[in-house]
Coordinates of C-alpha atoms in Angstrom, one line a residue:
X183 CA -14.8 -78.0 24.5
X184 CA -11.9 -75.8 23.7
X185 CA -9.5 -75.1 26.0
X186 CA -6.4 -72.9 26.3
X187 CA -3.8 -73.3 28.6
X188 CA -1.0 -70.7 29.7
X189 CA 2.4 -71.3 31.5
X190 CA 4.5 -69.4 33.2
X191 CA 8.1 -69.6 34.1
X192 CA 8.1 -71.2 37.0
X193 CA 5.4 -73.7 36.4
X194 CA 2.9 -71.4 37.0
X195 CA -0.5 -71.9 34.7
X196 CA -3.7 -70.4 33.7
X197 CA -6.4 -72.3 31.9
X198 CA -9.3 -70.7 30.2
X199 CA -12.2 -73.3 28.4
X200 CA -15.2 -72.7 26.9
X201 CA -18.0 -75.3 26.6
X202 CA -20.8 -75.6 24.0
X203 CA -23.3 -78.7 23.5
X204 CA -23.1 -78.8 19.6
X205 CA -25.4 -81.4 19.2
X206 CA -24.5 -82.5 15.7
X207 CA -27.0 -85.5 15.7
X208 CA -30.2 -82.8 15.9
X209 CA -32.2 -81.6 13.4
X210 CA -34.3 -78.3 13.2
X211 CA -38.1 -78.4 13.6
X212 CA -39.7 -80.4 11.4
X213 CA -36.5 -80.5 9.1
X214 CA -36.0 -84.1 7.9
X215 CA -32.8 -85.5 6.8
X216 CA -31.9 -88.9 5.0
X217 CA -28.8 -90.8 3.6
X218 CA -28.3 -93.8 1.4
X219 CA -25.6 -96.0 1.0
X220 CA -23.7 -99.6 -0.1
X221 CA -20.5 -100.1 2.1
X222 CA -18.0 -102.9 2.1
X223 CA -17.8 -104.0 5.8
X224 CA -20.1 -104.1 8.4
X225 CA -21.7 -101.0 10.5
X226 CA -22.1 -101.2 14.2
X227 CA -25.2 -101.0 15.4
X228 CA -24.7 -98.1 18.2
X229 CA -21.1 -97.0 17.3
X230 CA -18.9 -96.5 19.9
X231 CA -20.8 -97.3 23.0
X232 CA -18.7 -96.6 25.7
X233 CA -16.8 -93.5 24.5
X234 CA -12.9 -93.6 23.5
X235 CA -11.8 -96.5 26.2
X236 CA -14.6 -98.8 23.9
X237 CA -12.1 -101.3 22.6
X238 CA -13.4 -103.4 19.0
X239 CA -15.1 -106.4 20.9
X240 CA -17.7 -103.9 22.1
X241 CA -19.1 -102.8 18.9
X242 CA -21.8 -105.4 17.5
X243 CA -21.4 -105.5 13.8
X244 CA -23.4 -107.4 11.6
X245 CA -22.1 -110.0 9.5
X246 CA -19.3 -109.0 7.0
X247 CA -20.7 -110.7 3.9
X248 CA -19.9 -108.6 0.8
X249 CA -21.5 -105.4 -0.6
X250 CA -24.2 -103.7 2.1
X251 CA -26.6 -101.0 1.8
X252 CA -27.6 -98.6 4.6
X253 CA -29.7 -96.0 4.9
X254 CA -30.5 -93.3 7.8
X255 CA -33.8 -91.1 8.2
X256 CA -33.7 -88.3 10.6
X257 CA -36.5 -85.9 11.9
X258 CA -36.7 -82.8 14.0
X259 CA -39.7 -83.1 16.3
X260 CA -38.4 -79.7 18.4
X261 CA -35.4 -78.1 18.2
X262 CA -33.9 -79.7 20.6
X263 CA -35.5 -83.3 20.1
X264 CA -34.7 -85.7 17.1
X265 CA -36.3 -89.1 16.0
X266 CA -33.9 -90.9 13.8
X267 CA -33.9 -94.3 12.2
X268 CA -31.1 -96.4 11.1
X269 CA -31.5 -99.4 8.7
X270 CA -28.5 -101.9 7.1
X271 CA -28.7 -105.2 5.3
X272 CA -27.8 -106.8 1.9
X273 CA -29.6 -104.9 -0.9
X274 CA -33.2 -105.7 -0.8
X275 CA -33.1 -107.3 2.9
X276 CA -33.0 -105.2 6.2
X277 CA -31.2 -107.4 8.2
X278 CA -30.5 -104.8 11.4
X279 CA -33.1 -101.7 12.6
X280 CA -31.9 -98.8 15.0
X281 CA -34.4 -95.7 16.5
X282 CA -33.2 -93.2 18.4
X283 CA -34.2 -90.7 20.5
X284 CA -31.7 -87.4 20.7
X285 CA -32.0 -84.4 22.9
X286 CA -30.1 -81.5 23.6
X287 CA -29.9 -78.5 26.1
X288 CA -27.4 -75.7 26.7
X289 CA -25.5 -78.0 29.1
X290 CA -26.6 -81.3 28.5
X291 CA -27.5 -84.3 25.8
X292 CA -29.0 -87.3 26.4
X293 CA -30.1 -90.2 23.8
X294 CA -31.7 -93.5 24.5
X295 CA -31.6 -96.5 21.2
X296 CA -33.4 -98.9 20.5
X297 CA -32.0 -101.9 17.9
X298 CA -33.1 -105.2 16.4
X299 CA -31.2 -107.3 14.1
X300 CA -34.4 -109.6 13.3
X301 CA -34.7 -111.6 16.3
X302 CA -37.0 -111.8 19.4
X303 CA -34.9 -109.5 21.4
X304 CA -34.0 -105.8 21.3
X305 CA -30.7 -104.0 22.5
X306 CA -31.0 -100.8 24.4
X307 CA -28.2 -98.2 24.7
X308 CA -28.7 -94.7 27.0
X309 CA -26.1 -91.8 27.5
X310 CA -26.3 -88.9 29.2
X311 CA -23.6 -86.4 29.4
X312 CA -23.9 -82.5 31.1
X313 CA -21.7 -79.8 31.7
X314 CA -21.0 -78.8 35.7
X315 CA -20.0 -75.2 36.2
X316 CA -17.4 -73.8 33.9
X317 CA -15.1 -76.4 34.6
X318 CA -16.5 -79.9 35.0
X319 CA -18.3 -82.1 33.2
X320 CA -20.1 -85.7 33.7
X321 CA -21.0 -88.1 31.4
X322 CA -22.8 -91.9 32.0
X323 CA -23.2 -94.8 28.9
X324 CA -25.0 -98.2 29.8
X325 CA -25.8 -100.9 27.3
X326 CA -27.8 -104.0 26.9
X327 CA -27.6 -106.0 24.0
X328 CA -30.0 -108.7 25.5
X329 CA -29.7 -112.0 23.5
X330 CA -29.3 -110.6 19.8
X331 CA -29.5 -113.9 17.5
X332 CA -28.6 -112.9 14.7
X333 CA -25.9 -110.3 15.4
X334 CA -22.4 -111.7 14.8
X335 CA -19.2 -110.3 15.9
X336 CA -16.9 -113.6 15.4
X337 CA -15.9 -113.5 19.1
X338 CA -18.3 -115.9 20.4
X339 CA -18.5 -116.1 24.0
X340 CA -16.4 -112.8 24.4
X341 CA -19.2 -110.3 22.9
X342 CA -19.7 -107.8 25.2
X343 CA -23.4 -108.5 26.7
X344 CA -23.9 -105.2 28.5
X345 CA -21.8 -102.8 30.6
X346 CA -21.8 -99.1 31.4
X347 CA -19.4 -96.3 31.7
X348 CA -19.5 -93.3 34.4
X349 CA -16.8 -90.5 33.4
X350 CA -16.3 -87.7 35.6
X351 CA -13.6 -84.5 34.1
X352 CA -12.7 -81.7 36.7
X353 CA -10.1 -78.9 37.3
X354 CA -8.7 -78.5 40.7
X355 CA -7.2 -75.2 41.9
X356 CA -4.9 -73.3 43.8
X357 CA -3.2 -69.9 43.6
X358 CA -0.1 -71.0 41.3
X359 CA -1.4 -74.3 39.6
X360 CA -4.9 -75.7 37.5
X361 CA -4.8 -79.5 38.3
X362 CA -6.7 -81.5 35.3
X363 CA -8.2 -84.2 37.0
X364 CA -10.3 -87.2 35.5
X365 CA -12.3 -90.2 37.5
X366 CA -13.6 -93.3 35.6
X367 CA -16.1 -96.4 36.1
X368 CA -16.5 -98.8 33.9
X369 CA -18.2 -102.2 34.1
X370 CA -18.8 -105.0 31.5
X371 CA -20.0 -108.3 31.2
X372 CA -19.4 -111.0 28.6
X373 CA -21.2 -113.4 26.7
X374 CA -19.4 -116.0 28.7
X375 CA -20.3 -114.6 32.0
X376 CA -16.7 -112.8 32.4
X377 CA -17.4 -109.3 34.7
X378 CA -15.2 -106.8 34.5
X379 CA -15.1 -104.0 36.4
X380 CA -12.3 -100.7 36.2
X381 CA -11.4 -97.9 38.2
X382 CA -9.6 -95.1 36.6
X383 CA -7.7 -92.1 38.1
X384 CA -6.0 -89.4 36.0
X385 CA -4.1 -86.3 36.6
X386 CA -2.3 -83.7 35.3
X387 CA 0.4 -81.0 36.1
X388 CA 3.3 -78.5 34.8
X389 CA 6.6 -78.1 36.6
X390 CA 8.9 -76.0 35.6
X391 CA 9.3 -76.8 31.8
X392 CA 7.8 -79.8 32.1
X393 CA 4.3 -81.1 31.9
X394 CA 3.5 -84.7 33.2
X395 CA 0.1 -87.2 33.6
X396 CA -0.1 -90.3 36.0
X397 CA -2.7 -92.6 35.4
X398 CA -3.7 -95.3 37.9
X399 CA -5.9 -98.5 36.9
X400 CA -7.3 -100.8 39.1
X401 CA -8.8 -103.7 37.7
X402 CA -11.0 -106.4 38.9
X403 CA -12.5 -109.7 37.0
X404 CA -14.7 -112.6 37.6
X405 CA -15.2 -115.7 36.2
X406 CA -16.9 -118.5 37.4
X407 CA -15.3 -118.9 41.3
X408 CA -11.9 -117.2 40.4
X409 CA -10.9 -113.9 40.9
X410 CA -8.5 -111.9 40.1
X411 CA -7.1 -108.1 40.4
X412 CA -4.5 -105.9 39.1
X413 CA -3.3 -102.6 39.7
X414 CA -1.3 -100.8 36.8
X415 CA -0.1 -96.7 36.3
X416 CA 1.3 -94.8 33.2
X417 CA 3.4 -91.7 34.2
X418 CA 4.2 -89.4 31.2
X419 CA 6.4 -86.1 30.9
X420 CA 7.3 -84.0 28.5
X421 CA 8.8 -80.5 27.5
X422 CA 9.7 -78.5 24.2
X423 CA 13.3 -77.7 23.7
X424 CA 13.5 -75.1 20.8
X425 CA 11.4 -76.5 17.9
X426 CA 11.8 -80.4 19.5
X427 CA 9.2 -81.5 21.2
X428 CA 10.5 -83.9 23.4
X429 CA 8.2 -87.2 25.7
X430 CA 8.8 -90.0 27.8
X431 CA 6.6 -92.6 29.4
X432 CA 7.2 -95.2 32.3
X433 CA 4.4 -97.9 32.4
X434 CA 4.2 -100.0 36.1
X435 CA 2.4 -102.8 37.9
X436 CA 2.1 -102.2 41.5
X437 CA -0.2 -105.5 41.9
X438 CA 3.1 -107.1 43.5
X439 CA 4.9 -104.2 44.3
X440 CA 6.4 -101.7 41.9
X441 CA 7.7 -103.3 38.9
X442 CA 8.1 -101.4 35.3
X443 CA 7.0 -103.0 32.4
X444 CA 7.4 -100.8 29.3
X445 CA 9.1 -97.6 28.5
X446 CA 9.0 -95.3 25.6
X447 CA 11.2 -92.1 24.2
X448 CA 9.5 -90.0 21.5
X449 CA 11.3 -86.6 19.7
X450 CA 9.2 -84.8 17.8
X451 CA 9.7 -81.6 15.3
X452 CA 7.4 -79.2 13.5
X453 CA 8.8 -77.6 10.8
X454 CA 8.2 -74.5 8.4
X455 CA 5.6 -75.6 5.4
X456 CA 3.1 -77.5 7.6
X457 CA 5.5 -80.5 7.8
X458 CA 6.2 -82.5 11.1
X459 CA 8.9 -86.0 11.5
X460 CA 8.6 -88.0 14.8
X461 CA 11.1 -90.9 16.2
X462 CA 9.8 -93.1 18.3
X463 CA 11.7 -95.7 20.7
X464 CA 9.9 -98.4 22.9
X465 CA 11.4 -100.8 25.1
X466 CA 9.1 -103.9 26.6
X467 CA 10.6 -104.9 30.1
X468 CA 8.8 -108.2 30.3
X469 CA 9.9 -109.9 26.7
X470 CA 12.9 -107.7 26.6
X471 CA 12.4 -106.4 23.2
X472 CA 12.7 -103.1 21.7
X473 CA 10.7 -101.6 18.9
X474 CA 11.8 -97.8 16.9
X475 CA 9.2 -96.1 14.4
X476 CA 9.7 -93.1 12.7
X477 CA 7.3 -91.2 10.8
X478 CA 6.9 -87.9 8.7
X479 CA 4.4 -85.9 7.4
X480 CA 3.0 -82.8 5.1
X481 CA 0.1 -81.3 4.7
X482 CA -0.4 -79.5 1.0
X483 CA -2.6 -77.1 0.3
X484 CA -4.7 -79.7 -1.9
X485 CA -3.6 -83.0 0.2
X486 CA -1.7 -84.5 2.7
X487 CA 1.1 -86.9 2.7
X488 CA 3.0 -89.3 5.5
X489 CA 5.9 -91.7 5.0
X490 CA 6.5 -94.2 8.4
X491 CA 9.0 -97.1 9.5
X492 CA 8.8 -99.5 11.8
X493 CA 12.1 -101.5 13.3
X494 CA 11.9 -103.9 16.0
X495 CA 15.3 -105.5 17.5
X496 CA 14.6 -109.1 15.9
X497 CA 15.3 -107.4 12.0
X498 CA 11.9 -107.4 11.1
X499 CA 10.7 -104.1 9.5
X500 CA 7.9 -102.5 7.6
X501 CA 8.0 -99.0 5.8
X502 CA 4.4 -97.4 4.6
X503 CA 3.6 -94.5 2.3
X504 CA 0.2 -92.4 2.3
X505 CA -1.3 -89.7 0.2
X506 CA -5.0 -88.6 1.2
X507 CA -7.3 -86.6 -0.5
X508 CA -10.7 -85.4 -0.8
X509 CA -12.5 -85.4 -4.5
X510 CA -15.9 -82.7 -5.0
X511 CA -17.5 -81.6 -8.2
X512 CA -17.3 -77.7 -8.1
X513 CA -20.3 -77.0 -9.7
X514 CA -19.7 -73.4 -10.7
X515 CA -16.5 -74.6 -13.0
X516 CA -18.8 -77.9 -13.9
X517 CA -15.2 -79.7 -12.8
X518 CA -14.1 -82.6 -10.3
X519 CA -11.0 -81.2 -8.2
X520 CA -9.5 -81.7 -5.3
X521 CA -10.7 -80.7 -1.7
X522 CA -8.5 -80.4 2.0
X523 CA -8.2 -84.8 3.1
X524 CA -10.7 -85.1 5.8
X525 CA -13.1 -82.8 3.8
X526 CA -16.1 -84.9 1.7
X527 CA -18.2 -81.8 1.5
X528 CA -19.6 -80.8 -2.3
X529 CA -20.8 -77.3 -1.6
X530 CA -18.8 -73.9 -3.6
X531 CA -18.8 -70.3 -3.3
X532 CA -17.8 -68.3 -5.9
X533 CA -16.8 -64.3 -4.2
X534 CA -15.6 -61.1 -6.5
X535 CA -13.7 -58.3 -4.9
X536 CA -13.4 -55.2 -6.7
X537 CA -13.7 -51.3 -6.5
X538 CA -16.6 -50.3 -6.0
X539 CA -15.9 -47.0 -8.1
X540 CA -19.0 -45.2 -8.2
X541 CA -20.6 -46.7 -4.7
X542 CA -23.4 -47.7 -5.7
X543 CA -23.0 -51.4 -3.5
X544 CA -22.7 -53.4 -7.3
X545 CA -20.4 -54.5 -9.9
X546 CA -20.6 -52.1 -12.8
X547 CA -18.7 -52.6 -16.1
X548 CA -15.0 -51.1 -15.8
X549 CA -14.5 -51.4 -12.0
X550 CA -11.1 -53.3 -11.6
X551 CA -11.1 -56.3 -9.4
X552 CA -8.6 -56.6 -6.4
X553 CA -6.3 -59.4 -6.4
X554 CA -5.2 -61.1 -2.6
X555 CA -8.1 -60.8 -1.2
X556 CA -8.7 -63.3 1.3
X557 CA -12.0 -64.9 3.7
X558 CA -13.2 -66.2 6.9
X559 CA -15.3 -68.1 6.2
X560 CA -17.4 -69.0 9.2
X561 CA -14.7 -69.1 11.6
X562 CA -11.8 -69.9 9.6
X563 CA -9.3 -68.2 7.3
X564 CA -9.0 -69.5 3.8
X565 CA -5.8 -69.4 2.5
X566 CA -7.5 -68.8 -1.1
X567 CA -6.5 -65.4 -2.6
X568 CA -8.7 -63.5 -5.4
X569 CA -7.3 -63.4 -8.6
X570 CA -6.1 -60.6 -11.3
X571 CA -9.9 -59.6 -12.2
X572 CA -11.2 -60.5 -8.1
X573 CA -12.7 -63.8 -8.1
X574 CA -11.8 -67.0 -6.4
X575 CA -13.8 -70.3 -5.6
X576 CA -14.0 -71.1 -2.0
X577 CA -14.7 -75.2 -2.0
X578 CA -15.8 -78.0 0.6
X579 CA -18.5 -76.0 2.0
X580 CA -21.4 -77.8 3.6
X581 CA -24.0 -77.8 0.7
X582 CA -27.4 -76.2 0.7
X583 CA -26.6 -74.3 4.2
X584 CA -26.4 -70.8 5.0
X585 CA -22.4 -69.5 6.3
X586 CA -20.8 -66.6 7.0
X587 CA -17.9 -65.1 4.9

């Protein structure tokens, strides 16, 4: 979804979205895709089940016992339905199998798994999310993992057994004002026979300068005969001030009344050359303690690169340094370089600009090359120029696929 918001001067604001089910997981008719692998750690078997709120005990791993391969086979039986199968183990051994069923329409996907990690029982995962109008959308999750054996997540009786997730997003409206507004149900039970269930409430306004959120939680867990609730908010503001861009948070309990229980300052400032720093200042009402962090980072043309430091009010401190990259082989120069971090993708271009002298739509010996020339390619500006004689290498391209320059 992308989404563009416009404010006016006196709090007024306009938002404008656009919506498109990408489907990422589908394949084309009758295309078939595979991918091999040996990883360090464990895989989950569904990934994250329950959308971003899905906290670590919910994703069932598999043991983490040294070097593991994996492997992933996907089919397009339409173009809008895909079979895939995921497989994972210790070389030679499949210890954990996954099938899936994806689907996709212009304002919908679903998918329904299947997964077995070698014992008698099978988990089963289902999602459904689809696009309301132009400016809603509802998405559900449920999960059971039944009584997986030999599936381990080292929390013992506080694996998640199953639970599901309802999520509802809409805008609400007036003359002046677009009101973001977000509705949430989620319910899980343990291992240990621990129900959970939440209630979340969320939204969002601009006032003036400033733009705030308030998020309300209510909680409710059981366990055995004992039961117990909570109800807990968030409210955040913030505003730019020249090139500072400056927040502030108030966390609360209102189980027992109002009480606040954590606060937190933040400055932060982008600067010329793709470079940002950020200060941080927290303060915990209920142990009294205060933590700062500070943090800066660049992004090169070739890498990126982040410095950060934590202090807390008991002296203890930590200080960290980063530098990411992405390595490809460029094929056309037969060399290894160096791609955008994030970016794992092997596939080059090669494009030659020149003047076309005698117009007949090809390079003939003699026409000069242009230098600066530069390309969208697909839907985004490369900062790549052509050189002296009109040629420049345009890397981290999805391989073997078709894009526009």
């Amino acid at each position: 979804r992308f989404e563009v918001r416009l404010f006016g001067p006196y709090g007024e604001t306009e938002t404008r979205s656009v919506s498109y089910m990408i489907g990422s997981e589908l394949n084309p008719e009758n295309e078939t895709t595979y991918t091999l692998g040996i990883i360090n750690n464990s895989r989950t078997l569904f990934g994250e089940l329950l959308e971003e709120n899905t906290s670590e005990e919910d994703l069932i791993t598999l043991p983490e016992a040294g070097p593991r391969a994996f492997a992933t086979l996907a089919h397009g039986l339409t173009d809008r339905l895909t079979f895939r199968l995921d497989g994972q183990g210790e070389l030679g051994e499949i210890s954990a199998l996954t099938s899936s069923l994806l689907y996709a329409a212009d304002r919908s996907y679903a998918s329904i798994r299947l997964a077995s990690d070698g014992g008698p029982s099978t988990a089963v995962q289902a999602s459904y999310q689809r696009r309301i109008g132009e400016r809603s959308s509802f998405s559900v999750n449920a999960v059971d993992y039944g009584a997986l054996e030999n599936t381990v997540t080292g929390l013992g009786a506080n694996r998640l057994q199953r639970g599901a997730n309802i999520r509802l997003d809409t805008m609400l409206t007036n003359s002046r004002f677009d009101l973001p507004l977000q509705g949430q149900l989620r319910w899980r039970e343990l291992e240990s026979g621990l129900q959970s269930l939440d209630l979340l409430g969320r939204i969002s306004g601009a006032l003036r300068v400033y733009r705030w959120t308030n998020t309300l939680r209510y909680s409710q867990t059981k366990s055995g005969g004992s039961n117990s609730q909570s109800l807990e908010g968030e409210f955040l503001a913030a505003r730019s001030i020249r090139k500072l861009r400056v927040r502030s948070s108030l966390t609360y309990d209102m189980t027992n009344g109002f009480e606040p229980t954590g606060a937190l300052v933040g400055i932060q400032r982008s600067m010329e050359g793709g470079s940002s720093a950020q200060l941080n200042v927290s303060h915990d009402f209920k142990s009294g303690g205060t933590n700062s962090q500070a943090s800066w980072s660049k992004q090169f043309e070739k890498f990126a690169l982040s410095a950060n430091a934590n202090l807390t009010d008991q002296g203890t401190w930590s200080t960290g340094l980063r530098l990411s990259f992405a390595l490809f082989r460029d094929k056309d120069r037969g060399k290894i370089g160096l791609a955008a971090p994030g970016l794992s993708r092997s596939g080059t271009i090669r494009q030659h600009v020149f003047h076309d002298l005698n117009a007949n739509g090809q390079f003939d010996a003699g026409e000069p090359g242009i230098k600066g020339a530069q390309f969208i390619v697909g839907n985004s500006l490369r900062s790549e120029t052509t050189d002296a004689n009109g040629f420049v290498v345009l890397s981290g391209l999805p391989a073997g696929s078709d894009i526009d320059v």
